[in-house]
């Protein structure tokens, strides 16, 4: 099992940057692929980015490609989402999640553990 806690959200102007962090408990962090998803009221939770267990591969949604970067530090049991060139449409609650899966990591249904979410608001 793993427990996840997000932090780093806040209010930022368009064009600005934020770095989200997700701290994981336990000693098996390396066993999980990690993902970031986001959700706005009334809509589905959408894929943002994912990173494999070793950190050797990353994947991101087209909407954030070139602007967001996912990374992990297994020694610190932490995954990050660096968000640059933020747009108002990036406004959402951002969630980190953990999966034992190896493929199709864009699919939120593959993730077993979820954090509580952190709010990101981008103003015009």
PDB file of C-alpha atoms in Angstrom:
ATOM      1  CA  UNK A   1       0.000   0.000   0.000  1.00  0.00           C
ATOM      2  CA  UNK A   2       0.967   3.620  -0.423  1.00  0.00           C
ATOM      3  CA  UNK A   3      -0.393   6.937   0.793  1.00  0.00           C
ATOM      4  CA  UNK A   4       0.024  10.096  -1.266  1.00  0.00           C
ATOM      5  CA  UNK A   5      -0.076  13.764  -0.294  1.00  0.00           C
ATOM      6  CA  UNK A   6       0.090  16.561  -2.879  1.00  0.00           C
ATOM      7  CA  UNK A   7       1.374  20.062  -2.229  1.00  0.00           C
ATOM      8  CA  UNK A   8       2.533  23.141  -4.110  1.00  0.00           C
ATOM      9  CA  UNK A   9      -0.708  24.346  -5.642  1.00  0.00           C
ATOM     10  CA  UNK A  10      -1.748  27.968  -5.575  1.00  0.00           C
ATOM     11  CA  UNK A  11      -2.671  31.035  -7.572  1.00  0.00           C
ATOM     12  CA  UNK A  12      -0.456  32.137 -10.436  1.00  0.00           C
ATOM     13  CA  UNK A  13      -0.794  34.479 -13.398  1.00  0.00           C
ATOM     14  CA  UNK A  14      -0.885  33.180 -16.943  1.00  0.00           C
ATOM     15  CA  UNK A  15       2.626  32.502 -18.170  1.00  0.00           C
ATOM     16  CA  UNK A  16       3.883  31.723 -14.706  1.00  0.00           C
ATOM     17  CA  UNK A  17       5.172  28.511 -13.173  1.00  0.00           C
ATOM     18  CA  UNK A  18       4.409  26.173 -10.302  1.00  0.00           C
ATOM     19  CA  UNK A  19       5.958  22.962  -9.075  1.00  0.00           C
ATOM     20  CA  UNK A  20       3.704  20.373  -7.514  1.00  0.00           C
ATOM     21  CA  UNK A  21       5.033  17.706  -5.187  1.00  0.00           C
ATOM     22  CA  UNK A  22       3.561  14.374  -4.180  1.00  0.00           C
ATOM     23  CA  UNK A  23       5.022  12.709  -1.112  1.00  0.00           C
ATOM     24  CA  UNK A  24       4.516   8.967  -0.739  1.00  0.00           C
ATOM     25  CA  UNK A  25       4.707   6.818   2.350  1.00  0.00           C
ATOM     26  CA  UNK A  26       6.192   3.367   2.640  1.00  0.00           C
ATOM     27  CA  UNK A  27       9.354   1.657   1.468  1.00  0.00           C
ATOM     28  CA  UNK A  28       8.000   0.356  -1.835  1.00  0.00           C
ATOM     29  CA  UNK A  29       7.806   3.625  -3.768  1.00  0.00           C
ATOM     30  CA  UNK A  30      10.010   2.167  -6.501  1.00  0.00           C
ATOM     31  CA  UNK A  31       7.354  -0.486  -7.175  1.00  0.00           C
ATOM     32  CA  UNK A  32       4.862   2.057  -8.505  1.00  0.00           C
ATOM     33  CA  UNK A  33       4.436   4.017 -11.634  1.00  0.00           C
ATOM     34  CA  UNK A  34       3.219   7.500 -10.801  1.00  0.00           C
ATOM     35  CA  UNK A  35       0.795   9.780 -12.572  1.00  0.00           C
ATOM     36  CA  UNK A  36      -0.649  13.255 -12.397  1.00  0.00           C
ATOM     37  CA  UNK A  37      -4.286  13.884 -13.272  1.00  0.00           C
ATOM     38  CA  UNK A  38      -6.469  16.956 -13.077  1.00  0.00           C
ATOM     39  CA  UNK A  39     -10.162  17.629 -12.689  1.00  0.00           C
ATOM     40  CA  UNK A  40     -12.520  20.587 -12.914  1.00  0.00           C
ATOM     41  CA  UNK A  41     -16.067  20.598 -11.508  1.00  0.00           C
ATOM     42  CA  UNK A  42     -18.543  18.651 -13.597  1.00  0.00           C
ATOM     43  CA  UNK A  43     -15.903  16.989 -15.766  1.00  0.00           C
ATOM     44  CA  UNK A  44     -13.941  13.765 -15.782  1.00  0.00           C
ATOM     45  CA  UNK A  45     -10.530  13.438 -14.226  1.00  0.00           C
ATOM     46  CA  UNK A  46      -8.063  13.831 -17.090  1.00  0.00           C
ATOM     47  CA  UNK A  47      -4.590  12.470 -17.616  1.00  0.00           C
ATOM     48  CA  UNK A  48      -1.729  14.952 -17.369  1.00  0.00           C
ATOM     49  CA  UNK A  49       1.544  13.033 -17.139  1.00  0.00           C
ATOM     50  CA  UNK A  50       3.033   9.774 -15.924  1.00  0.00           C
ATOM     51  CA  UNK A  51       6.447   8.375 -15.092  1.00  0.00           C
ATOM     52  CA  UNK A  52       7.520   4.751 -14.916  1.00  0.00           C
ATOM     53  CA  UNK A  53       8.832   3.011 -11.817  1.00  0.00           C
ATOM     54  CA  UNK A  54      12.471   3.656 -12.559  1.00  0.00           C
ATOM     55  CA  UNK A  55      11.877   7.114 -13.957  1.00  0.00           C
ATOM     56  CA  UNK A  56      13.254   5.996 -17.289  1.00  0.00           C
ATOM     57  CA  UNK A  57      10.189   6.911 -19.322  1.00  0.00           C
ATOM     58  CA  UNK A  58       7.654   9.703 -19.157  1.00  0.00           C
ATOM     59  CA  UNK A  59       4.455  10.409 -21.043  1.00  0.00           C
ATOM     60  CA  UNK A  60       2.300  13.506 -21.114  1.00  0.00           C
ATOM     61  CA  UNK A  61      -0.994  14.682 -22.507  1.00  0.00           C
ATOM     62  CA  UNK A  62      -0.914  16.719 -25.697  1.00  0.00           C
ATOM     63  CA  UNK A  63      -2.451  19.656 -23.874  1.00  0.00           C
ATOM     64  CA  UNK A  64       0.581  20.030 -21.600  1.00  0.00           C
ATOM     65  CA  UNK A  65       3.377  18.635 -23.755  1.00  0.00           C
ATOM     66  CA  UNK A  66       6.340  20.978 -23.837  1.00  0.00           C
ATOM     67  CA  UNK A  67       5.105  22.896 -20.800  1.00  0.00           C
ATOM     68  CA  UNK A  68       4.840  20.344 -17.984  1.00  0.00           C
ATOM     69  CA  UNK A  69       7.554  17.955 -16.843  1.00  0.00           C
ATOM     70  CA  UNK A  70       7.080  15.002 -14.515  1.00  0.00           C
ATOM     71  CA  UNK A  71       9.980  13.632 -12.498  1.00  0.00           C
ATOM     72  CA  UNK A  72      10.597  11.489  -9.448  1.00  0.00           C
ATOM     73  CA  UNK A  73      13.152  11.147  -6.710  1.00  0.00           C
ATOM     74  CA  UNK A  74      12.898   7.612  -5.394  1.00  0.00           C
ATOM     75  CA  UNK A  75      15.320   8.346  -2.569  1.00  0.00           C
ATOM     76  CA  UNK A  76      12.853  10.951  -1.285  1.00  0.00           C
ATOM     77  CA  UNK A  77       9.682   9.015  -2.156  1.00  0.00           C
ATOM     78  CA  UNK A  78       8.479  12.035  -4.096  1.00  0.00           C
ATOM     79  CA  UNK A  79       7.123  12.739  -7.563  1.00  0.00           C
ATOM     80  CA  UNK A  80       7.030  16.235  -9.039  1.00  0.00           C
ATOM     81  CA  UNK A  81       5.154  18.105 -11.713  1.00  0.00           C
ATOM     82  CA  UNK A  82       6.941  21.196 -12.984  1.00  0.00           C
ATOM     83  CA  UNK A  83       4.401  23.412 -14.729  1.00  0.00           C
ATOM     84  CA  UNK A  84       5.624  26.245 -16.924  1.00  0.00           C
ATOM     85  CA  UNK A  85       3.861  28.669 -19.256  1.00  0.00           C
ATOM     86  CA  UNK A  86       0.635  28.145 -17.369  1.00  0.00           C
ATOM     87  CA  UNK A  87      -2.668  28.974 -19.034  1.00  0.00           C
ATOM     88  CA  UNK A  88      -6.083  29.700 -17.512  1.00  0.00           C
ATOM     89  CA  UNK A  89      -7.323  26.396 -18.929  1.00  0.00           C
ATOM     90  CA  UNK A  90      -4.808  24.618 -16.679  1.00  0.00           C
ATOM     91  CA  UNK A  91      -6.922  25.624 -13.689  1.00  0.00           C
ATOM     92  CA  UNK A  92      -8.001  22.449 -11.904  1.00  0.00           C
ATOM     93  CA  UNK A  93      -7.492  20.268  -8.886  1.00  0.00           C
ATOM     94  CA  UNK A  94      -4.367  18.216  -9.504  1.00  0.00           C
ATOM     95  CA  UNK A  95      -4.083  14.684  -8.163  1.00  0.00           C
ATOM     96  CA  UNK A  96      -1.161  12.318  -7.989  1.00  0.00           C
ATOM     97  CA  UNK A  97      -1.712   8.591  -8.194  1.00  0.00           C
ATOM     98  CA  UNK A  98       0.193   5.305  -7.993  1.00  0.00           C
ATOM     99  CA  UNK A  99      -0.148   2.172 -10.102  1.00  0.00           C
ATOM    100  CA  UNK A 100       1.471  -1.241 -10.316  1.00  0.00           C
ATOM    101  CA  UNK A 101       0.762  -1.297 -14.041  1.00  0.00           C
ATOM    102  CA  UNK A 102       3.405  -1.100 -16.737  1.00  0.00           C
ATOM    103  CA  UNK A 103       1.430   0.109 -19.760  1.00  0.00           C
ATOM    104  CA  UNK A 104      -1.497   2.334 -20.738  1.00  0.00           C
ATOM    105  CA  UNK A 105      -0.579   4.649 -17.897  1.00  0.00           C
ATOM    106  CA  UNK A 106      -2.769   7.410 -19.288  1.00  0.00           C
ATOM    107  CA  UNK A 107      -5.780   5.412 -18.087  1.00  0.00           C
ATOM    108  CA  UNK A 108      -6.894   6.630 -14.674  1.00  0.00           C
ATOM    109  CA  UNK A 109      -8.557   3.290 -13.962  1.00  0.00           C
ATOM    110  CA  UNK A 110      -5.143   1.652 -13.676  1.00  0.00           C
ATOM    111  CA  UNK A 111      -4.302   3.701 -10.605  1.00  0.00           C
ATOM    112  CA  UNK A 112      -5.089   2.218  -7.221  1.00  0.00           C
ATOM    113  CA  UNK A 113      -3.922   4.960  -4.865  1.00  0.00           C
ATOM    114  CA  UNK A 114      -4.766   8.655  -5.038  1.00  0.00           C
ATOM    115  CA  UNK A 115      -3.825  11.763  -3.139  1.00  0.00           C
ATOM    116  CA  UNK A 116      -6.302  14.327  -1.870  1.00  0.00           C
ATOM    117  CA  UNK A 117      -5.563  16.856  -4.599  1.00  0.00           C
ATOM    118  CA  UNK A 118      -4.139  20.359  -4.680  1.00  0.00           C
ATOM    119  CA  UNK A 119      -5.789  23.373  -6.301  1.00  0.00           C
ATOM    120  CA  UNK A 120      -4.057  25.193  -9.136  1.00  0.00           C
ATOM    121  CA  UNK A 121      -5.620  28.441 -10.310  1.00  0.00           C
ATOM    122  CA  UNK A 122      -4.234  30.383 -13.266  1.00  0.00           C
ATOM    123  CA  UNK A 123      -5.511  33.930 -13.730  1.00  0.00           C
ATOM    124  CA  UNK A 124      -5.574  35.927 -16.959  1.00  0.00           C
TER     125      UNK A 124
END
